[in-house]
Coordinates of C-alpha atoms and ligand atoms in Angstrom, one line a residue:
M1 CA 25.4 -35.5 -3.9
P2 CA 23.6 -38.8 -3.8
G3 CA 23.7 -40.4 -0.3
D4 CA 24.4 -37.1 1.3
R5 CA 21.9 -35.9 3.9
I6 CA 20.3 -32.6 3.0
V7 CA 21.5 -29.5 4.8
Q8 CA 18.8 -28.1 7.2
V9 CA 19.1 -24.4 7.5
V10 CA 17.7 -22.9 10.7
W11 CA 16.9 -19.3 10.2
F12 CA 16.8 -17.6 13.6
K13 CA 14.6 -14.5 13.7
R14 CA 12.9 -13.2 16.8
D15 CA 13.3 -16.6 18.5
L16 CA 16.9 -16.4 19.9
R17 CA 16.9 -19.5 22.0
I18 CA 17.5 -23.3 21.7
H19 CA 14.8 -24.4 24.1
D20 CA 11.2 -24.8 22.9
H21 CA 12.5 -24.1 19.4
Q22 CA 10.7 -26.5 17.1
P23 CA 12.5 -25.5 13.9
L24 CA 15.9 -26.4 15.5
H25 CA 14.5 -29.6 17.0
Q26 CA 13.1 -30.7 13.7
A27 CA 16.3 -29.7 11.7
A28 CA 18.6 -31.6 14.1
A29 CA 16.4 -34.7 13.6
D30 CA 16.5 -34.4 9.8
G31 CA 20.2 -33.8 8.9
P32 CA 23.3 -31.6 9.3
V33 CA 22.3 -28.2 10.7
L34 CA 23.3 -24.7 9.6
P35 CA 22.0 -22.2 12.2
V36 CA 22.0 -18.7 10.7
F37 CA 21.0 -15.1 11.7
A38 CA 20.7 -12.7 8.9
I39 CA 21.8 -9.1 9.7
E40 CA 20.0 -7.4 6.8
P41 CA 21.1 -3.8 6.5
A42 CA 17.8 -2.6 4.9
Q43 CA 15.9 -4.0 7.9
W44 CA 18.0 -1.9 10.3
Q45 CA 17.4 1.2 8.3
T46 CA 13.6 1.3 8.6
P47 CA 12.3 4.3 10.6
D48 CA 11.3 2.1 13.5
S49 CA 14.8 0.6 14.1
A50 CA 17.2 1.7 16.7
L51 CA 20.6 1.1 18.3
R52 CA 19.0 -0.2 21.5
H53 CA 17.1 -2.9 19.5
W54 CA 20.3 -4.0 17.8
Q55 CA 22.4 -4.0 21.0
F56 CA 19.8 -6.1 22.8
A57 CA 19.6 -8.5 19.9
A58 CA 23.4 -8.7 19.7
E59 CA 23.6 -9.7 23.3
C60 CA 21.0 -12.4 22.7
L61 CA 23.0 -13.6 19.7
V62 CA 26.2 -14.0 21.8
D63 CA 24.2 -16.0 24.4
L64 CA 22.6 -18.1 21.6
A65 CA 25.9 -18.8 20.1
E66 CA 27.2 -20.2 23.4
A67 CA 24.1 -22.4 23.8
L68 CA 24.4 -23.7 20.2
A69 CA 28.1 -24.4 20.8
G70 CA 27.0 -26.7 23.6
L71 CA 25.1 -28.8 21.0
G72 CA 28.1 -28.8 18.7
L73 CA 26.7 -26.1 16.3
P74 CA 28.1 -22.8 15.2
L75 CA 25.9 -19.7 14.8
C76 CA 26.5 -18.1 11.4
C77 CA 26.0 -14.3 11.5
W78 CA 25.4 -13.4 7.9
Q79 CA 25.6 -9.7 6.9
G80 CA 23.5 -9.1 3.8
S81 CA 20.0 -9.7 2.5
M82 CA 18.2 -13.0 3.1
L83 CA 17.8 -13.4 -0.6
A84 CA 21.5 -13.1 -1.1
L85 CA 22.0 -15.7 1.6
L86 CA 19.6 -18.1 -0.1
E87 CA 21.5 -17.7 -3.4
A88 CA 24.8 -18.4 -1.6
L89 CA 23.3 -21.5 0.1
K90 CA 22.0 -22.8 -3.2
T91 CA 25.5 -22.3 -4.8
R92 CA 27.2 -24.1 -1.9
Y93 CA 24.7 -26.9 -1.2
G94 CA 22.6 -27.2 -4.4
H95 CA 19.6 -28.3 -2.3
F96 CA 18.7 -27.5 1.3
V97 CA 15.7 -27.2 3.6
L98 CA 14.8 -24.0 5.4
H99 CA 13.3 -23.9 8.9
S100 CA 12.1 -20.9 10.9
H101 CA 9.3 -19.6 13.1
Q102 CA 6.4 -17.6 11.6
E103 CA 6.9 -13.9 12.3
T104 CA 4.3 -11.1 12.5
G105 CA 6.7 -8.2 12.0
N106 CA 6.6 -4.8 10.4
A107 CA 5.8 -4.1 6.7
W108 CA 9.5 -4.6 5.8
S109 CA 9.7 -8.0 7.3
H110 CA 6.4 -9.0 5.8
A111 CA 7.6 -8.1 2.3
R112 CA 10.9 -9.8 2.9
D113 CA 9.1 -13.0 4.0
D114 CA 6.9 -12.9 0.9
A115 CA 10.1 -12.6 -1.2
V116 CA 11.7 -15.5 0.6
A117 CA 8.5 -17.6 0.1
A118 CA 8.6 -16.8 -3.7
W119 CA 12.3 -17.6 -3.9
C120 CA 11.7 -21.0 -2.1
Q121 CA 8.9 -21.8 -4.5
T122 CA 10.9 -20.9 -7.6
N123 CA 13.9 -22.9 -6.4
A124 CA 11.9 -25.9 -5.0
V125 CA 13.2 -25.3 -1.5
S126 CA 10.9 -26.4 1.4
W127 CA 10.4 -23.7 4.0
H128 CA 8.9 -25.0 7.2
Q129 CA 7.5 -22.2 9.4
A130 CA 6.4 -23.2 12.9
R131 CA 4.1 -21.2 15.1
Q132 CA 5.7 -19.8 18.3
H133 CA 2.8 -17.6 19.4
G134 CA -1.0 -18.1 19.5
V135 CA -1.3 -16.2 16.3
I136 CA -3.1 -17.9 13.3
R137 CA -2.1 -17.0 9.8
G138 CA -4.9 -16.5 7.3
L139 CA -7.5 -16.2 10.0
T140 CA -10.8 -14.6 8.9
Q141 CA -12.7 -14.4 12.1
R142 CA -11.9 -14.9 15.8
Q143 CA -14.3 -17.7 16.8
Q144 CA -12.4 -20.4 18.7
W145 CA -9.3 -18.3 18.8
E146 CA -9.1 -18.5 22.6
T147 CA -9.4 -22.3 22.5
Q148 CA -6.6 -22.7 20.0
W149 CA -4.4 -20.4 22.2
E150 CA -5.0 -22.7 25.1
T151 CA -4.2 -25.8 23.1
L152 CA -0.9 -24.3 21.8
M153 CA 0.2 -23.1 25.2
A154 CA -0.6 -26.5 26.8
A155 CA 1.3 -28.5 24.2
A156 CA 4.6 -30.0 25.2
T157 CA 7.6 -27.8 24.7
S158 CA 10.3 -29.0 22.2
P159 CA 13.4 -29.9 24.2
A160 CA 16.8 -28.6 22.9
P161 CA 18.4 -31.5 20.9
P162 CA 21.3 -33.0 23.0
R163 CA 23.7 -32.8 20.0
A164 CA 23.5 -32.0 16.3
D165 CA 25.7 -32.3 13.3
P166 CA 27.0 -29.0 11.9
A167 CA 26.7 -28.6 8.1
D168 CA 30.1 -28.6 6.2
G169 CA 31.1 -25.3 4.9
W170 CA 29.3 -23.2 7.5
E171 CA 32.3 -20.8 7.6
N172 CA 31.2 -19.3 4.3
F173 CA 28.1 -17.9 5.9
H174 CA 29.7 -16.4 9.0
H175 CA 30.6 -12.8 8.3
V176 CA 30.6 -11.1 11.7
S177 CA 32.4 -12.4 14.7
L178 CA 30.6 -12.4 18.0
T179 CA 32.9 -9.9 19.5
A180 CA 32.2 -7.4 16.7
L181 CA 28.4 -7.8 16.9
T182 CA 27.4 -5.1 19.4
A183 CA 29.6 -2.4 17.8
L184 CA 28.3 -3.1 14.3
S185 CA 27.2 0.1 12.6
L186 CA 23.9 -0.5 10.8
G187 CA 22.7 3.1 10.2
H188 CA 19.8 3.0 12.6
D189 CA 18.7 5.6 15.1
Q190 CA 21.6 6.2 17.5
T191 CA 19.9 7.5 20.6
P192 CA 21.9 6.0 23.5
C193 CA 20.2 4.0 26.2
P194 CA 22.5 3.9 29.2
Q195 CA 20.1 2.0 31.4
R196 CA 18.9 -0.6 28.9
Q197 CA 18.0 -4.1 30.1
P198 CA 20.6 -6.6 29.1
G199 CA 19.8 -9.2 26.4
G200 CA 20.2 -13.0 26.4
R201 CA 18.4 -16.0 27.7
Q202 CA 20.3 -16.0 31.0
A203 CA 19.2 -12.5 31.7
G204 CA 15.6 -13.4 30.8
R205 CA 15.6 -16.4 33.1
A206 CA 17.0 -14.4 36.0
L207 CA 14.2 -11.9 35.6
W208 CA 11.6 -14.6 35.5
R209 CA 13.0 -16.3 38.6
S210 CA 13.0 -13.1 40.6
F211 CA 9.5 -12.4 39.4
V212 CA 8.0 -15.8 40.5
Q213 CA 10.1 -16.0 43.7
H214 CA 9.3 -12.6 45.1
R215 CA 8.7 -9.6 42.8
G216 CA 5.5 -11.0 41.3
R217 CA 3.5 -11.0 44.5
R218 CA 3.1 -7.2 44.3
Y219 CA 2.4 -7.3 40.5
R220 CA -1.2 -6.5 40.8
G221 CA -1.6 -3.0 42.2
S222 CA 1.8 -1.8 41.0
L223 CA 1.2 -1.8 37.3
S224 CA 0.0 1.8 36.8
N225 CA 2.8 3.5 38.9
P226 CA 5.9 3.9 36.8
L227 CA 8.3 3.4 39.7
L228 CA 6.5 0.4 41.2
A229 CA 5.9 -1.3 37.8
W230 CA 9.7 -1.0 37.1
E231 CA 10.2 -3.1 40.3
Y232 CA 7.2 -5.4 40.4
G233 CA 6.3 -5.8 36.7
S234 CA 7.9 -8.9 35.1
R235 CA 10.0 -6.8 32.7
L236 CA 10.0 -9.8 30.4
S237 CA 8.9 -7.8 27.3
P238 CA 12.2 -7.5 25.4
H239 CA 12.8 -11.2 26.1
L240 CA 9.4 -12.1 24.7
A241 CA 9.9 -9.8 21.7
W242 CA 13.3 -11.3 20.8
G243 CA 12.3 -14.8 21.9
T244 CA 15.0 -15.6 24.4
L245 CA 12.1 -17.1 26.4
S246 CA 9.3 -18.8 24.6
L247 CA 5.8 -17.6 25.5
R248 CA 4.7 -21.2 26.0
E249 CA 7.5 -22.0 28.5
V250 CA 6.5 -18.8 30.5
V251 CA 2.8 -19.8 30.4
Q252 CA 3.6 -23.3 31.6
S253 CA 6.0 -22.2 34.3
L254 CA 3.4 -19.7 35.5
R255 CA 0.8 -22.4 35.8
R256 CA 3.1 -24.4 38.0
Q257 CA 3.7 -21.3 40.1
R258 CA 0.0 -20.6 40.5
Q259 CA -0.4 -24.0 42.2
K260 CA 2.3 -23.1 44.8
H261 CA 0.3 -20.2 46.3
P262 CA -3.3 -21.5 46.6
N263 CA -3.9 -19.8 49.9
D264 CA -2.2 -16.5 49.3
P265 CA -4.8 -14.1 47.7
R266 CA -2.1 -11.6 46.8
W267 CA -0.1 -14.1 44.8
S268 CA -3.2 -15.6 43.2
A269 CA -4.5 -12.2 42.1
S270 CA -1.2 -11.1 40.7
L271 CA -0.5 -14.3 38.8
K272 CA -4.0 -14.3 37.4
A273 CA -3.5 -10.7 36.2
F274 CA -0.2 -11.6 34.7
T275 CA -1.7 -14.6 32.9
S276 CA -4.1 -12.3 31.1
R277 CA -1.2 -10.2 29.8
L278 CA 0.4 -13.3 28.2
Y279 CA -2.9 -13.9 26.5
W280 CA -3.2 -10.3 25.4
H281 CA 0.3 -10.6 23.9
C282 CA -1.0 -12.9 21.2
H283 CA -4.4 -11.4 21.0
F284 CA -2.8 -8.1 20.0
I285 CA -0.3 -9.6 17.6
Q286 CA -3.2 -11.4 15.9
K287 CA -4.7 -8.0 15.0
L288 CA -1.6 -6.9 13.1
E289 CA -1.3 -10.4 11.5
S290 CA -4.9 -10.0 10.3
Q291 CA -4.7 -6.3 9.4
P292 CA -1.0 -5.5 8.5
D293 CA -1.8 -2.0 7.3
M294 CA -2.5 -1.0 10.9
E295 CA 1.2 -0.2 11.0
Y296 CA 0.8 2.9 8.8
R297 CA -2.9 3.5 8.2
T298 CA -5.7 4.6 10.6
L299 CA -7.8 1.5 11.2
H300 CA -11.2 3.0 11.0
P301 CA -12.1 4.4 7.5
A302 CA -14.3 7.2 9.0
L303 CA -11.3 8.6 11.0
R304 CA -8.8 8.8 8.2
G305 CA -7.4 12.1 6.9
L306 CA -8.2 13.9 10.2
R307 CA -4.7 15.2 10.9
E308 CA -1.7 15.9 8.7
R309 CA 1.6 14.1 9.4
D310 CA 4.4 16.6 10.1
P311 CA 7.7 15.2 11.3
Q312 CA 8.9 18.8 12.1
H313 CA 5.9 19.9 14.0
P314 CA 7.2 21.9 17.0
R315 CA 4.8 20.2 19.4
L316 CA 6.0 16.8 18.1
L317 CA 9.7 17.8 18.6
A318 CA 9.0 19.1 22.2
W319 CA 7.2 15.8 23.0
Q320 CA 10.1 13.7 21.6
Q321 CA 12.6 15.7 23.6
G322 CA 10.7 15.6 26.9
Q323 CA 10.1 19.4 26.8
T324 CA 6.4 19.8 26.5
G325 CA 6.1 21.6 29.8
V326 CA 3.8 18.9 31.3
P327 CA 6.0 17.3 34.0
L328 CA 4.6 13.7 34.0
V329 CA 4.7 13.6 30.2
D330 CA 8.3 14.9 30.1
A331 CA 9.4 12.6 32.9
C332 CA 8.0 9.6 31.0
M333 CA 9.7 10.5 27.8
R334 CA 13.1 11.2 29.4
S335 CA 12.9 8.0 31.5
L336 CA 11.9 5.9 28.4
S337 CA 14.8 7.4 26.4
A338 CA 17.3 6.5 29.1
T339 CA 16.0 3.1 30.1
G340 CA 14.2 1.7 27.0
W341 CA 11.2 0.7 29.1
L342 CA 8.0 2.2 30.5
N343 CA 4.9 0.7 32.1
F344 CA 1.7 0.3 30.2
R345 CA -0.2 3.1 31.7
M346 CA 2.5 5.7 31.0
R347 CA 2.9 4.4 27.4
A348 CA -0.8 4.9 26.9
M349 CA -0.6 8.3 28.4
L350 CA 2.3 9.4 26.1
I351 CA 0.5 8.5 22.9
S352 CA -2.9 9.8 24.2
F353 CA -1.2 13.1 25.1
A354 CA 0.5 13.3 21.7
T355 CA -2.7 12.7 19.7
F356 CA -5.4 14.3 21.9
G357 CA -3.5 16.8 24.0
L358 CA -1.2 18.0 21.2
G359 CA -3.4 17.2 18.3
L360 CA -0.7 15.2 16.4
H361 CA -1.2 12.4 13.8
W362 CA -0.4 9.1 15.6
R363 CA 2.1 7.9 13.1
E364 CA 5.3 9.9 13.9
P365 CA 4.7 9.5 17.7
A366 CA 4.3 5.7 17.0
L367 CA 7.6 5.5 15.2
H368 CA 9.4 7.5 17.9
L369 CA 8.1 5.2 20.7
A370 CA 9.0 2.2 18.6
R371 CA 12.6 3.4 18.4
L372 CA 12.6 4.0 22.2
F373 CA 11.1 0.7 23.4
T374 CA 13.7 -2.0 23.7
D375 CA 10.8 -4.4 23.6
Y376 CA 9.4 -3.0 20.3
E377 CA 7.0 -5.7 19.1
P378 CA 5.0 -4.4 16.0
G379 CA 2.1 -6.7 16.7
I380 CA 1.5 -5.2 20.1
H381 CA 2.7 -1.7 19.4
Y382 CA 0.5 -0.6 16.4
P383 CA -2.8 -2.1 17.7
Q384 CA -2.1 -0.4 21.1
I385 CA -1.1 2.9 19.4
Q386 CA -4.3 2.9 17.3
M387 CA -6.4 2.0 20.3
Q388 CA -5.0 4.6 22.6
S389 CA -5.2 7.3 20.0
G390 CA -8.8 6.6 19.3
A391 CA -8.0 5.4 15.7
T392 CA -9.8 2.0 16.0
G393 CA -13.1 3.8 16.2
T394 CA -14.5 0.8 18.1
N395 CA -13.0 1.0 21.6
A396 CA -14.2 3.3 24.3
L397 CA -12.2 6.5 24.0
R398 CA -9.6 6.8 26.6
V399 CA -8.0 10.2 27.1
Y400 CA -5.5 10.3 29.9
N401 CA -5.2 13.5 31.8
P402 CA -1.5 13.8 32.8
L403 CA -2.4 15.9 35.8
K404 CA -4.7 13.2 37.2
Q405 CA -2.2 10.5 36.2
A406 CA 0.4 12.3 38.2
E407 CA -1.8 12.5 41.3
D408 CA -2.8 8.8 41.0
N409 CA 0.4 7.2 39.9
D410 CA 3.2 9.5 41.1
P411 CA 1.6 10.5 44.4
N412 CA 4.8 11.9 46.0
G413 CA 6.2 13.4 42.8
D414 CA 9.3 11.2 43.1
F415 CA 9.2 10.0 39.5
I416 CA 8.9 13.6 38.2
A417 CA 11.6 14.8 40.6
H418 CA 14.0 12.2 39.3
W419 CA 13.5 12.8 35.6
V420 CA 12.7 16.5 35.5
P421 CA 15.3 17.9 38.0
E422 CA 14.4 21.4 37.0
L423 CA 11.3 21.0 39.2
T424 CA 12.7 19.2 42.2
A425 CA 12.8 22.3 44.4
L426 CA 9.1 23.0 43.9
P427 CA 6.4 21.7 46.3
L428 CA 4.3 18.8 45.1
D429 CA 1.3 20.7 43.7
W430 CA 3.5 22.9 41.5
R431 CA 5.9 20.2 40.6
R432 CA 2.9 18.7 38.8
K433 CA 1.9 22.0 37.1
P434 CA 4.7 24.5 37.4
W435 CA 3.0 27.0 35.1
A436 CA 0.5 27.6 38.0
L437 CA 3.2 28.7 40.5
P438 CA 1.9 32.1 41.8
T439 CA 4.0 35.1 40.8
S440 CA 4.5 35.9 44.5
L441 CA 6.4 32.6 45.1
R442 CA 8.6 32.6 41.9
Q443 CA 11.4 34.5 43.5
H444 CA 11.3 32.4 46.6
F445 CA 11.7 29.2 44.7
G446 CA 14.0 30.7 42.1
F447 CA 11.7 29.4 39.4
Q448 CA 10.3 31.2 36.4
P449 CA 7.8 29.2 34.2
G450 CA 8.8 29.6 30.6
R451 CA 12.4 30.4 31.5
D452 CA 13.4 27.4 33.7
Y453 CA 10.9 25.0 32.2
P454 CA 8.7 25.3 29.1
L455 CA 5.2 26.6 29.2
P456 CA 2.8 23.8 27.9
H457 CA 0.4 23.9 25.0
D458 CA -3.2 24.4 26.2
F459 CA -3.8 20.6 26.2
E460 CA -7.2 20.3 27.9
P461 CA -9.3 22.2 25.3
E462 CA -7.3 20.5 22.5
A463 CA -8.0 17.1 23.9
R464 CA -11.7 17.9 24.3
H465 CA -11.8 19.1 20.7
W466 CA -10.4 15.9 19.3
K467 CA -12.5 13.7 21.5
D468 CA -15.7 15.4 20.4
C469 CA -14.6 15.3 16.9
L470 CA -13.9 11.5 17.0
Y471 CA -17.3 10.9 18.7
Q472 CA -19.1 12.8 16.0
L473 CA -17.3 10.9 13.2
R474 CA -18.0 7.5 14.8
R475 CA -21.7 8.2 15.1
T476 CA -22.8 8.2 11.4
P477 CA -24.6 5.1 10.2
Q478 CA -21.8 4.4 7.7
A479 CA -19.2 4.6 10.4
R480 CA -21.2 2.3 12.7
Q481 CA -21.4 -0.2 9.8
Q482 CA -17.7 -0.1 9.3
S483 CA -17.2 -0.6 13.0
Q484 CA -19.1 -3.8 12.9
V485 CA -16.9 -5.1 10.0
L486 CA -13.8 -4.3 12.0
L487 CA -15.1 -5.9 15.2
G488 CA -16.0 -9.1 13.3
K489 CA -12.5 -9.3 12.0
L490 CA -10.3 -8.2 14.8
A491 CA -12.1 -8.5 18.2
S492 CA -12.2 -11.8 20.0
Q493 CA -15.6 -13.0 21.2
S494 CA -14.8 -12.3 24.9
A495 CA -13.1 -9.0 24.0
T496 CA -16.3 -8.0 22.1
K497 CA -18.4 -8.7 25.2
G498 CA -16.0 -6.6 27.3
R499 CA -16.1 -3.8 24.8
R500 CA -19.9 -3.7 24.9
R501 CA -19.8 -3.4 28.7
S502 CA -17.2 -0.7 28.6
S503 CA -19.2 1.2 26.0
R504 CA -22.1 1.4 28.3
R505 CA -19.8 2.7 31.1
S506 CA -18.3 5.3 28.8
V507 CA -21.8 6.7 27.9
S508 CA -22.5 7.5 31.6
S509 CA -19.0 8.8 32.3
R510 CA -19.3 11.1 29.2
Q511 CA -22.2 12.8 30.9
L512 CA -20.1 13.6 33.8
T513 CA -17.1 15.0 32.1
L514 CA -15.7 15.5 28.6
F515 CA -12.2 14.8 29.7
V516 CA -12.7 11.3 31.1
D517 CA -9.7 9.7 32.7
S518 CA -10.5 6.0 32.1
T519 CA -9.7 3.5 34.8
H520 CA -10.3 0.7 32.4
A521 CA -7.1 1.3 30.5
E522 CA -6.0 -2.3 30.2
E523 CA -9.1 -3.8 28.8
D524 CA -9.6 -4.4 25.1
Ligands
FAD601 C1 1.1 2.6 23.1 C2 1.6 1.3 23.6 C3 2.6 0.6 22.9 C4 3.1 -0.6 23.4 N1 4.1 -1.2 22.7 C5 4.6 -2.4 23.1 C6 5.6 -3.0 22.4 O1 6.1 -2.5 21.4 N2 6.1 -4.2 22.9 C7 5.6 -4.8 24.0 O2 6.0 -5.9 24.4 N3 4.5 -4.2 24.6 C8 4.0 -3.0 24.2 N4 3.0 -2.5 24.9 C9 2.3 -3.2 26.0 C10 2.9 -3.1 27.5 O3 2.9 -1.7 27.8 C11 4.2 -3.8 27.7 O4 4.1 -5.1 27.2 C12 4.6 -3.8 29.1 O5 4.6 -2.5 29.7 C13 6.0 -4.5 29.2 O6 6.4 -4.6 30.6 P1 6.4 -6.0 31.3 O7 7.2 -7.0 30.5 O8 6.9 -5.8 32.7 O9 4.9 -6.4 31.3 P2 4.0 -7.4 32.2 O10 2.9 -6.6 32.8 O11 4.9 -8.1 33.2 O12 3.4 -8.4 31.1 C14 4.0 -9.6 30.7 C15 4.0 -9.6 29.2 O13 2.7 -9.6 28.6 C16 2.6 -8.8 27.4 N5 1.8 -7.7 27.7 C17 1.7 -6.9 28.8 N6 0.7 -6.0 28.6 C18 0.2 -6.1 27.4 C19 -0.8 -5.4 26.7 N7 -1.4 -4.4 27.2 N8 -1.0 -5.8 25.4 C20 -0.4 -6.8 24.9 N9 0.6 -7.5 25.5 C21 0.9 -7.2 26.8 C22 4.1 -8.4 27.1 O14 4.7 -9.3 26.3 C23 4.7 -8.4 28.5 O15 6.1 -8.6 28.5 C24 2.5 -1.2 24.5 C25 1.5 -0.5 25.2 C26 1.1 0.7 24.8 C27 0.0 1.4 25.5

């Protein structure tokens, strides 16, 4: 109607906060605000969706609704497709403006956003999409990427608006009450996660406080050990994935913290290492943004078609159930299933074992892990999966030997004992490889390999086979040319230099052993 201010719709996605939320800030300045979260059934039925993601998100939404109420705004939880919501908004308001953050999601969300963009264009609705990460849309090469990341992270955060006017008629768009959110049945994977991290900004802030006040001092040196990383890692990942904390506010807070400990080398080293991870967060998401088919297609053309996908492969099922017969692998899978979290090194080992040690295609294992990670972030997940399974064809091949990983990162066997109780009674050496328990001792320990715990697949020759195979395929002139194209598109300048260094290292280590256990796991 003439004279009326245009309704400003704020579409919350994976940015469930009011602080440093530029779309909300802008909308509140421009007119009456309608904050909405769309619960799209089709999205929750994709094969990478799971109950734990929804429950975490639902807790974040309850927290967000409370924060919005403090500004005088409702949170509308719409159940239905985004296109149906847009039609309903058009019917109710005639004209409106749409605000959101840019999202680098899975193929489903990518296609949905394309459809929303087309709808907005057809209906002359402006859709303002702000950046929340250091990811650049439409980027063709990585020069200057690092500089722009710094600029974005150094820019002032958007304060939450003190008050905002709610749009009339918001009740029409609110389908699901906050109390019903968590129990909503959306048809996703139902694996329970009894020890999942709680969602919501308050939980995220509490984690951050404890990290910078005391836990973070031991960050460096704890990352590879699954028990220590649980305690001394930041554990912020689901909060960054669902945006209860903005990456920029964490980066800025971190920089203030670094100034507080100038003379404590342990704090300095830890906070420096942590800063790199925040940079990698966007560096990896940029890869999926630039190459969205990384989600479902082997990145390097020379390595495609090597293995068949088989969702019923017995070795895949055993791996998914934590029943491979390799104790550290099974402990990791069972722990991940129950808690929704695992440290970087053990994630890398799980996918490396599935693809090299068990000879599986990476795609089914990737989907399984996506469903188990509460912090599932497609832009980190798929590039990491491809890298750790050797599918990028450009990174040094890292094949993690679970026996060596157990020696290095579970030195007392406590992690295995906790998650694989069948092995608790065995002395340390055999707890790591129970199949080797001498026949003479089996009766003494009341343990029969194959009866009390599965016998493993012969994973060392299998891994050697795949590793050799990948090296051969990468070596042809055509494959080398394809590698250069991929590097030009997806590697940052500094990452490329690092890669060259690590390639030289890997040549010499290859001469020593074919089953290299890389110590450079966290480089790109
Ligand atoms: C196969 C595989 C799949 C992965 N999938 C995901 C995923 O879906 N979601 C996810 O958030 N992380 C993923 N990671 C990266 C990493 O393992 C987790 O971010 C980390 O374990 C989360 O714990 P934290 O928050 O305590 O991390 P911290 O070590 O405290 O790091 C802080 C933040 O930096 C980012 N970060 C840390 N390590 C990396 C990395 N190597 N690459 C990119 N960003 C990083 C994360 O946002 C993390 O929360 C994956 C790693 C592998 C090997």
